Short mmCIF file of C-alpha atoms in Angstrom, two decimals:
data_model
loop_
_atom_site.label_atom_id
_atom_site.label_comp_id
_atom_site.label_asym_id
_atom_site.label_seq_id
_atom_site.Cartn_x
_atom_site.Cartn_y
_atom_site.Cartn_z
CA UNK A 1 130.85 132.68 97.13
CA UNK A 2 130.44 135.34 94.41
CA UNK A 3 132.99 133.46 92.14
CA UNK A 4 131.34 130.09 92.92
CA UNK A 5 127.78 131.63 92.17
CA UNK A 6 128.93 132.91 88.84
CA UNK A 7 130.62 129.69 87.93
CA UNK A 8 127.54 127.64 88.75
CA UNK A 9 125.24 130.00 86.77
CA UNK A 10 127.60 129.78 83.88
CA UNK A 11 127.55 126.00 83.94
CA UNK A 12 123.85 125.72 84.36
CA UNK A 13 122.77 126.78 80.88
CA UNK A 14 125.16 124.44 79.06
CA UNK A 15 124.05 121.62 81.42
CA UNK A 16 120.48 122.22 80.60
CA UNK A 17 121.23 122.31 76.85
CA UNK A 18 123.09 119.06 77.03
CA UNK A 19 120.23 117.42 79.10
CA UNK A 20 117.71 118.67 76.51
CA UNK A 21 119.66 117.31 73.60
CA UNK A 22 120.55 113.85 75.26
CA UNK A 23 116.95 113.52 76.33
CA UNK A 24 115.55 114.19 72.89
CA UNK A 25 117.96 111.55 71.49
CA UNK A 26 117.36 108.92 74.16
CA UNK A 27 113.62 109.26 74.29
CA UNK A 28 113.38 109.27 70.45
CA UNK A 29 115.18 105.86 70.59
CA UNK A 30 112.84 104.61 73.26
CA UNK A 31 109.80 105.74 71.27
CA UNK A 32 111.04 103.39 68.46
CA UNK A 33 112.10 100.65 70.88
CA UNK A 34 108.77 100.53 72.39
CA UNK A 35 106.99 100.01 69.07
CA UNK A 36 109.43 97.06 68.40
CA UNK A 37 108.81 95.63 71.76
CA UNK A 38 105.14 95.79 71.18
CA UNK A 39 105.31 93.23 68.34
CA UNK A 40 107.96 91.22 70.26
CA UNK A 41 105.62 90.69 73.20
CA UNK A 42 102.50 90.06 70.98
CA UNK A 43 104.52 87.15 69.40
CA UNK A 44 105.83 85.97 72.70
CA UNK A 45 102.51 86.03 74.42
CA UNK A 46 100.88 84.12 71.47
CA UNK A 47 103.47 81.36 71.53
CA UNK A 48 103.60 81.01 75.34
CA UNK A 49 100.01 81.67 76.33
CA UNK A 50 98.35 80.83 73.08
CA UNK A 51 96.55 84.29 73.13
CA UNK A 52 97.25 87.71 71.64
CA UNK A 53 97.64 90.23 74.53
CA UNK A 54 96.06 93.49 73.60
CA UNK A 55 97.95 96.59 74.65
CA UNK A 56 97.37 100.32 74.66
CA UNK A 57 99.22 100.72 71.38
CA UNK A 58 96.18 99.07 69.89
CA UNK A 59 93.07 100.94 69.18
CA UNK A 60 90.97 101.60 72.36
CA UNK A 61 88.22 99.42 71.19
CA UNK A 62 90.52 96.30 70.67
CA UNK A 63 92.33 96.82 73.91
CA UNK A 64 89.14 97.17 76.02
CA UNK A 65 86.59 94.88 74.50
CA UNK A 66 89.05 92.03 74.23
CA UNK A 67 88.92 91.70 78.05
CA UNK A 68 85.12 92.19 78.13
CA UNK A 69 85.20 96.06 78.78
CA UNK A 70 84.11 98.87 76.74
CA UNK A 71 85.45 102.41 76.54
CA UNK A 72 82.74 104.98 76.90
CA UNK A 73 83.97 108.51 75.86
CA UNK A 74 82.12 111.65 76.91
CA UNK A 75 83.07 115.35 76.38
CA UNK A 76 84.53 115.85 79.87
CA UNK A 77 85.49 112.38 80.99
CA UNK A 78 86.45 109.05 79.79
CA UNK A 79 85.13 105.84 81.54
CA UNK A 80 85.27 102.11 81.42
CA UNK A 81 82.04 100.07 81.44
CA UNK A 82 82.92 96.59 82.73
CA UNK A 83 80.50 93.97 81.61
CA UNK A 84 79.91 91.41 84.18
CA UNK A 85 77.14 88.76 84.55
CA UNK A 86 75.39 90.73 87.24
CA UNK A 87 75.78 94.46 86.55
CA UNK A 88 77.56 97.10 84.60
CA UNK A 89 80.30 98.97 86.58
CA UNK A 90 81.51 102.38 85.71
CA UNK A 91 85.21 102.70 86.35
CA UNK A 92 87.14 105.89 85.55
CA UNK A 93 90.44 105.47 83.83
CA UNK A 94 93.20 107.88 82.83
CA UNK A 95 93.51 108.80 79.14
CA UNK A 96 97.26 108.63 79.64
CA UNK A 97 96.97 104.95 79.37
CA UNK A 98 96.40 105.16 75.66
CA UNK A 99 97.27 108.83 74.80
CA UNK A 100 100.91 109.53 75.37
CA UNK A 101 102.09 112.05 72.70
CA UNK A 102 105.60 111.32 71.40
CA UNK A 103 107.58 112.44 68.31
CA UNK A 104 107.17 108.90 66.78
CA UNK A 105 103.55 108.37 67.82
CA UNK A 106 102.51 111.81 66.63
CA UNK A 107 103.97 111.43 63.15
CA UNK A 108 102.74 107.81 62.73
CA UNK A 109 99.19 108.50 64.00
CA UNK A 110 98.77 111.63 62.03
CA UNK A 111 100.06 109.82 58.84
CA UNK A 112 97.81 106.76 59.44
CA UNK A 113 94.75 108.90 60.13
CA UNK A 114 95.27 111.10 57.04
CA UNK A 115 95.66 108.03 54.76
CA UNK A 116 92.47 106.48 56.25
CA UNK A 117 90.48 109.60 55.89
CA UNK A 118 91.62 110.37 52.34
CA UNK A 119 90.85 106.90 51.37
CA UNK A 120 87.40 107.23 52.73
CA UNK A 121 86.93 110.69 51.18
CA UNK A 122 86.69 112.41 54.62
CA UNK A 123 88.20 115.80 55.32
CA UNK A 124 91.20 115.72 57.71
CA UNK A 125 90.19 116.36 61.36
CA UNK A 126 92.98 119.00 61.53
CA UNK A 127 90.90 121.05 59.20
CA UNK A 128 87.65 120.33 60.88
CA UNK A 129 88.27 120.66 64.60
CA UNK A 130 91.30 121.19 66.75
CA UNK A 131 91.81 120.82 70.46
CA UNK A 132 90.78 117.22 70.94
CA UNK A 133 93.73 114.62 70.99
CA UNK A 134 91.94 111.64 72.47
CA UNK A 135 92.10 108.39 70.49
CA UNK A 136 88.79 107.22 71.67
CA UNK A 137 85.54 105.97 70.15
CA UNK A 138 82.06 106.64 71.40
CA UNK A 139 79.43 103.88 72.08
CA UNK A 140 76.00 104.67 73.44
CA UNK A 141 74.26 102.96 76.21
CA UNK A 142 71.93 101.00 73.92
CA UNK A 143 74.82 99.10 72.44
CA UNK A 144 76.27 98.61 75.90
CA UNK A 145 73.05 96.99 76.90
CA UNK A 146 73.01 94.75 73.76
CA UNK A 147 76.58 93.62 74.34
CA UNK A 148 76.05 92.97 78.11
CA UNK A 149 74.76 89.48 77.43
CA UNK A 150 76.95 88.74 74.56
CA UNK A 151 80.58 89.63 75.62
CA UNK A 152 82.22 87.30 78.04
CA UNK A 153 85.56 87.82 79.66
CA UNK A 154 88.33 85.50 78.73
CA UNK A 155 89.36 82.76 81.15
CA UNK A 156 91.73 83.79 83.88
CA UNK A 157 95.38 83.87 82.58
CA UNK A 158 97.82 81.54 84.16
CA UNK A 159 99.07 82.85 87.51
CA UNK A 160 101.64 84.24 87.17
CA UNK A 161 102.02 85.29 83.60
CA UNK A 162 105.27 84.16 81.89
CA UNK A 163 106.91 87.67 82.33
CA UNK A 164 105.93 87.95 85.96
CA UNK A 165 107.64 86.43 88.98
CA UNK A 166 106.47 82.96 90.13
CA UNK A 167 108.05 82.93 93.61
CA UNK A 168 105.88 82.03 96.70
CA UNK A 169 106.23 85.53 98.14
CA UNK A 170 104.82 87.28 95.13
CA UNK A 171 102.12 84.69 94.64
CA UNK A 172 101.25 83.84 98.28
CA UNK A 173 97.69 85.25 97.62
CA UNK A 174 96.90 82.60 94.92
CA UNK A 175 96.67 79.91 97.47
CA UNK A 176 94.10 81.82 99.63
CA UNK A 177 90.41 81.43 99.09
CA UNK A 178 89.78 85.11 100.02
CA UNK A 179 91.07 87.71 97.82
CA UNK A 180 92.01 90.34 100.37
CA UNK A 181 95.04 92.62 100.87
CA UNK A 182 98.00 91.48 102.92
CA UNK A 183 97.79 93.26 106.29
CA UNK A 184 100.55 93.36 108.89
CA UNK A 185 98.99 94.13 112.24
CA UNK A 186 101.04 95.24 115.32
CA UNK A 187 100.57 97.09 118.49
CA UNK A 188 97.54 96.93 120.79
CA UNK A 189 95.24 93.80 120.32
CA UNK A 190 92.86 94.29 123.24
CA UNK A 191 91.41 97.50 124.63
CA UNK A 192 93.16 99.62 121.96
CA UNK A 193 91.96 103.22 121.81
CA UNK A 194 92.40 103.81 118.01
CA UNK A 195 93.75 102.28 114.76
CA UNK A 196 96.54 103.67 112.59
CA UNK A 197 96.42 102.80 108.85
CA UNK A 198 99.72 102.92 106.89
CA UNK A 199 99.56 103.32 103.12
CA UNK A 200 102.76 102.84 101.13
CA UNK A 201 103.63 104.56 97.88
CA UNK A 202 104.18 103.40 94.31
CA UNK A 203 106.20 100.17 93.74
CA UNK A 204 106.63 99.72 97.45
CA UNK A 205 105.12 97.53 100.18
CA UNK A 206 104.04 97.44 103.87
CA UNK A 207 107.70 96.69 104.63
CA UNK A 208 108.45 100.51 103.99
CA UNK A 209 106.61 100.87 107.52
CA UNK A 210 107.02 97.62 109.28
CA UNK A 211 110.75 97.45 108.86
CA UNK A 212 111.32 101.02 109.84
CA UNK A 213 108.69 102.55 112.04
CA UNK A 214 107.01 99.54 113.76
CA UNK A 215 110.26 98.44 115.75
CA UNK A 216 110.70 102.10 116.89
CA UNK A 217 107.31 102.86 118.39
CA UNK A 218 107.37 103.08 122.06
CA UNK A 219 105.63 100.56 124.33
CA UNK A 220 103.03 103.22 125.31
CA UNK A 221 102.10 103.70 121.68
CA UNK A 222 101.88 99.88 120.93
CA UNK A 223 99.66 99.45 123.90
CA UNK A 224 97.31 102.22 122.87
CA UNK A 225 97.13 102.02 119.01
CA UNK A 226 96.49 99.06 116.66
CA UNK A 227 98.99 99.48 113.74
CA UNK A 228 97.79 98.25 110.36
CA UNK A 229 100.19 98.28 107.39
CA UNK A 230 98.87 97.12 104.02
CA UNK A 231 100.22 95.92 100.68
CA UNK A 232 98.16 97.69 98.09
CA UNK A 233 96.38 95.84 95.43
CA UNK A 234 98.93 94.55 92.96
CA UNK A 235 101.97 95.02 95.27
CA UNK A 236 103.88 92.98 97.93
CA UNK A 237 101.93 89.95 98.99
CA UNK A 238 98.55 91.23 98.11
CA UNK A 239 96.53 89.92 95.06
CA UNK A 240 97.78 90.78 91.67
CA UNK A 241 94.75 90.01 89.32
CA UNK A 242 95.57 90.17 85.58
CA UNK A 243 92.16 91.56 84.60
CA UNK A 244 92.17 94.40 87.03
CA UNK A 245 92.41 98.01 85.93
CA UNK A 246 93.60 99.11 89.33
CA UNK A 247 91.40 102.00 89.50
CA UNK A 248 90.85 104.23 92.56
CA UNK A 249 87.52 102.50 93.19
CA UNK A 250 89.26 99.13 93.24
CA UNK A 251 91.95 100.19 95.55
CA UNK A 252 89.54 101.70 97.98
CA UNK A 253 87.22 98.75 97.86
CA UNK A 254 90.11 96.38 98.65
CA UNK A 255 91.20 98.49 101.62
CA UNK A 256 87.72 98.44 103.01
CA UNK A 257 87.19 94.70 102.34
CA UNK A 258 90.64 93.93 103.90
CA UNK A 259 90.93 96.32 106.74
CA UNK A 260 87.99 98.64 107.58
CA UNK A 261 85.41 95.78 107.69
CA UNK A 262 87.28 92.73 109.03
CA UNK A 263 89.17 94.62 111.65
CA UNK A 264 85.97 96.71 112.52
CA UNK A 265 87.92 100.00 112.18
CA UNK A 266 85.75 102.88 113.46
CA UNK A 267 88.20 105.60 114.51
CA UNK A 268 91.66 105.78 112.90
CA UNK A 269 94.61 107.80 111.87
CA UNK A 270 96.19 107.64 108.45
CA UNK A 271 99.84 107.78 107.59
CA UNK A 272 100.60 107.75 103.86
CA UNK A 273 103.54 108.22 101.51
CA UNK A 274 103.59 109.52 97.90
CA UNK A 275 100.89 107.85 95.85
CA UNK A 276 99.31 106.57 99.02
CA UNK A 277 98.47 110.16 100.03
CA UNK A 278 95.85 110.12 97.26
CA UNK A 279 94.15 106.96 98.66
CA UNK A 280 94.51 108.49 102.14
CA UNK A 281 92.68 111.57 101.08
CA UNK A 282 89.95 109.53 99.28
CA UNK A 283 89.56 107.45 102.50
CA UNK A 284 89.24 110.64 104.61
CA UNK A 285 86.58 111.97 102.16
CA UNK A 286 84.62 108.66 102.43
CA UNK A 287 84.87 108.46 106.23
CA UNK A 288 85.05 112.06 107.38
CA UNK A 289 83.78 111.30 110.87
CA UNK A 290 86.28 108.45 111.48
CA UNK A 291 89.60 110.02 110.51
CA UNK A 292 91.40 111.41 113.58
CA UNK A 293 94.44 112.70 111.86
CA UNK A 294 96.04 112.73 108.25
CA UNK A 295 99.78 112.48 107.96
CA UNK A 296 101.03 112.84 104.44
CA UNK A 297 104.62 112.24 103.23
CA UNK A 298 105.50 113.78 99.93
CA UNK A 299 101.94 114.21 98.55
CA UNK A 300 101.96 114.26 94.71
CA UNK A 301 99.66 117.32 94.42
CA UNK A 302 100.26 119.51 91.37
CA UNK A 303 97.70 122.21 90.84
CA UNK A 304 96.55 122.10 87.22
CA UNK A 305 96.69 125.48 85.34
CA UNK A 306 93.55 126.66 83.57
CA UNK A 307 93.32 125.35 80.01
CA UNK A 308 95.49 122.35 80.75
CA UNK A 309 94.24 118.66 80.61
CA UNK A 310 94.79 117.46 84.10
CA UNK A 311 95.87 113.82 83.41
CA UNK A 312 98.34 114.83 80.70
CA UNK A 313 99.77 117.90 82.76
CA UNK A 314 100.40 115.63 85.74
CA UNK A 315 102.15 112.99 83.57
CA UNK A 316 104.46 115.56 82.16
CA UNK A 317 105.26 116.76 85.67
CA UNK A 318 105.90 113.37 87.11
CA UNK A 319 107.62 111.99 84.02
CA UNK A 320 109.28 114.93 82.21
CA UNK A 321 111.09 112.77 79.59
CA UNK A 322 114.49 113.87 80.80
CA UNK A 323 117.64 111.72 81.38
CA UNK A 324 118.72 113.79 84.39
CA UNK A 325 118.03 113.51 87.25
CA UNK A 326 118.02 109.84 87.17
CA UNK A 327 114.94 109.44 89.23
CA UNK A 328 113.06 111.59 86.56
CA UNK A 329 114.48 109.22 83.84
CA UNK A 330 113.25 106.15 85.64
CA UNK A 331 109.71 107.66 86.18
CA UNK A 332 109.66 108.64 82.58
CA UNK A 333 110.36 105.15 81.30
CA UNK A 334 107.88 103.70 83.66
CA UNK A 335 105.09 106.21 82.67
CA UNK A 336 105.60 106.75 78.96
CA UNK A 337 106.55 103.15 77.63
CA UNK A 338 104.17 100.37 78.14
CA UNK A 339 106.62 97.74 76.58
CA UNK A 340 109.92 99.14 77.74
CA UNK A 341 108.53 99.15 81.27
CA UNK A 342 107.28 95.63 80.80
CA UNK A 343 110.85 94.61 79.95
CA UNK A 344 112.26 96.26 82.93
CA UNK A 345 109.74 94.45 85.15
CA UNK A 346 110.72 91.20 83.39
CA UNK A 347 114.36 91.77 84.03
CA UNK A 348 114.01 93.04 87.58
CA UNK A 349 110.83 91.87 89.13
CA UNK A 350 110.90 88.35 87.73
CA UNK A 351 114.41 87.93 88.79
CA UNK A 352 114.33 89.79 92.13
CA UNK A 353 115.55 86.69 94.00
CA UNK A 354 118.87 87.00 91.94
CA UNK A 355 119.22 90.70 92.63
CA UNK A 356 118.42 90.08 96.35
CA UNK A 357 121.12 87.44 96.37
CA UNK A 358 123.75 89.74 94.54
CA UNK A 359 122.97 92.56 96.97
CA UNK A 360 123.53 90.41 100.02
CA UNK A 361 126.70 89.02 98.50
CA UNK A 362 128.18 92.45 97.64
CA UNK A 363 127.20 93.93 101.06
CA UNK A 364 128.08 90.62 102.82
CA UNK A 365 124.53 90.64 104.26
CA UNK A 366 125.19 93.78 106.21
CA UNK A 367 122.10 95.64 105.16
CA UNK A 368 118.43 94.53 105.04
CA UNK A 369 116.96 94.34 101.54
CA UNK A 370 113.37 95.23 102.30
CA UNK A 371 113.44 98.22 99.97
CA UNK A 372 114.53 95.93 97.14
CA UNK A 373 111.90 93.35 97.93
CA UNK A 374 109.21 96.18 98.01
CA UNK A 375 110.43 97.62 94.83
CA UNK A 376 110.44 94.24 92.90
CA UNK A 377 107.24 92.60 94.37
CA UNK A 378 104.65 93.61 91.80
CA UNK A 379 103.55 92.86 88.32
CA UNK A 380 103.89 95.16 85.26
CA UNK A 381 100.03 95.19 84.87
CA UNK A 382 99.51 96.50 88.48
CA UNK A 383 102.30 99.11 88.33
CA UNK A 384 101.34 100.29 84.87
CA UNK A 385 97.66 100.81 85.60
CA UNK A 386 98.09 102.15 89.29
CA UNK A 387 100.58 104.54 87.95
CA UNK A 388 98.10 105.93 85.27
CA UNK A 389 94.88 105.57 86.96
CA UNK A 390 95.90 106.78 90.35
CA UNK A 391 98.69 109.15 90.03
CA UNK A 392 97.66 110.66 86.61
CA UNK A 393 93.89 109.86 86.55
CA UNK A 394 93.09 111.56 89.86
CA UNK A 395 94.53 115.01 88.65
CA UNK A 396 91.18 116.60 88.76
CA UNK A 397 89.96 114.89 91.98
CA UNK A 398 92.76 115.76 94.37
CA UNK A 399 91.71 119.43 94.69
CA UNK A 400 88.14 118.23 95.46
CA UNK A 401 89.45 115.96 98.16
CA UNK A 402 91.44 118.69 99.80
CA UNK A 403 88.57 121.08 99.82
CA UNK A 404 86.37 118.46 101.53
CA UNK A 405 89.10 117.78 104.12
CA UNK A 406 89.37 121.59 104.64
CA UNK A 407 85.67 122.18 104.96
CA UNK A 408 84.12 118.99 106.42
CA UNK A 409 86.91 117.30 108.43
CA UNK A 410 88.20 118.67 111.72
CA UNK A 411 91.22 116.28 112.00
CA UNK A 412 94.83 117.48 112.14
CA UNK A 413 96.69 117.46 108.86
CA UNK A 414 100.54 117.14 108.90
CA UNK A 415 102.63 117.08 105.88
CA UNK A 416 106.37 116.02 105.77
CA UNK A 417 108.52 116.45 102.87
CA UNK A 418 112.33 115.82 102.09
CA UNK A 419 114.17 118.97 100.98
CA UNK A 420 116.12 116.91 98.47
CA UNK A 421 113.15 115.05 96.98
CA UNK A 422 113.75 115.06 93.13
CA UNK A 423 110.62 113.02 92.34
CA UNK A 424 107.98 115.09 94.11
CA UNK A 425 109.09 118.75 94.62
CA UNK A 426 108.62 120.39 98.06
CA UNK A 427 106.19 122.76 96.35
CA UNK A 428 103.63 120.09 96.23
CA UNK A 429 103.31 120.07 100.09
CA UNK A 430 103.01 123.92 100.15
CA UNK A 431 100.31 123.52 97.51
CA UNK A 432 98.45 121.30 99.97
CA UNK A 433 98.71 123.93 102.62
CA UNK A 434 97.30 126.51 100.36
CA UNK A 435 94.19 124.37 100.02
CA UNK A 436 94.13 123.44 103.66
CA UNK A 437 95.44 126.41 105.64
CA UNK A 438 95.44 124.55 108.95
CA UNK A 439 97.88 121.87 107.55
CA UNK A 440 101.18 121.87 109.18
CA UNK A 441 104.10 121.40 106.77
CA UNK A 442 107.55 120.30 107.92
CA UNK A 443 110.41 120.15 105.43
CA UNK A 444 113.24 117.85 106.52
CA UNK A 445 116.80 118.95 105.39
CA UNK A 446 118.98 116.66 103.56
CA UNK A 447 116.31 114.03 103.03
CA UNK A 448 114.69 112.68 99.95
CA UNK A 449 111.69 110.85 98.68
CA UNK A 450 112.84 107.60 100.61
CA UNK A 451 115.00 109.03 103.40
CA UNK A 452 112.19 111.10 104.67
CA UNK A 453 111.53 107.86 106.59
CA UNK A 454 114.29 105.40 105.97
CA UNK A 455 117.23 106.51 108.17
CA UNK A 456 115.25 108.73 110.55
CA UNK A 457 112.64 106.24 111.63
CA UNK A 458 113.23 106.80 115.36
CA UNK A 459 112.66 110.52 115.17
CA UNK A 460 109.77 110.04 112.87
CA UNK A 461 108.11 107.55 115.12
CA UNK A 462 108.20 110.08 117.97
CA UNK A 463 106.77 112.71 115.66
CA UNK A 464 103.96 110.36 114.70
CA UNK A 465 103.12 109.55 118.45
CA UNK A 466 102.93 113.20 119.15
CA UNK A 467 100.66 113.83 116.29
CA UNK A 468 98.28 110.93 117.33
CA UNK A 469 98.29 111.98 121.02
CA UNK A 470 97.54 115.63 120.16
CA UNK A 471 94.82 114.66 117.66
CA UNK A 472 93.11 112.26 120.20
CA UNK A 473 93.01 114.90 122.91
CA UNK A 474 91.83 117.77 120.61
CA UNK A 475 89.04 115.84 118.81
#
């Protein structure tokens, strides 16, 4: 063991150095590629849809006002004012949508700004004030009021867009007159005691629960609880509006409109995975007297150090711009590159039926492909905005939610985490416990971000039933 330990430690430093060097080369290339793809998609969008599609490479003013929305920048926060025919809605968005520092972007932006300022005879901002890196503009409320009656949103783009999937599964919502989330209901229908709401994680679907846990719940549980698994806005069979910013408010309102209100949910348990944990906490804060228990799987809670900007800090933690491990490489491409990630969506999501066929052919149809279906059934617009506005944009809110759960809610809080999770480290669950001392943390050995459920669904179903039973008798 001593020799093996010394060998591993000797190989660790060279391995880290190689990872650093390769990461710098690969991500510098991706920086350039993303700029090229920006122009490629502008041309493609214009010729196919007869309209320039603004992106977050553009100045914030162009990207927002083109869709009838105005960016309002304050000292401590950034908001979107959505101009509608009835009212102005304030929507919080993450600055990581348009401010993602890279080697190429830093050089190009600083050069362009310096040239513009010198041309106008203005002193360089680097010499005036340091510390602010936001590429935003400020517009006061008077101008907002003036523009309220003048700016009109563009007509709805074709459903789906040319780079999105056009299959019936992905677009089943388009044929419905009601824009509500897809909800899979199971279990008790009459005389049920309580409801259980299941919220999936990023680029997933309700199948993450319905194909694993639902068949494994006991008859007793199914006769006691009504099980409600949803496809979040923009994912699975739920609506995927092109003009949505997929903010926390929009996600919560859709859950209320699709589940809480129509199913008349009054007392419920929540089971959430990854990104879904943020929505679960927000729901618990909004309905403190209704939540009976919170079960969080791999919650993405990263305490923000003092002096750090929360959104940018969280983006670096979730997407560290490293080629290894592979899951970090994937999350980095999805988070840092708007146009590279759109290309990946185009190749994978638009053609998911082909990938599904190939998978079945290779495995001779011996495995179920619900994970692939859940991974592919979304649009780039939905994934891009949800990733930034929910995962990154709520960096400053999660602590507040946890404190409210600790102080105002009496429900049981249970946290599960896979020991081998390379996307969300186990420390995140212990950070949750540090904010909510009564929370029970269970680390499952030899399980990762997905296999925390998939592969141990029978055992996990029993654990959930025990949590609900205990919570119901103690509250």
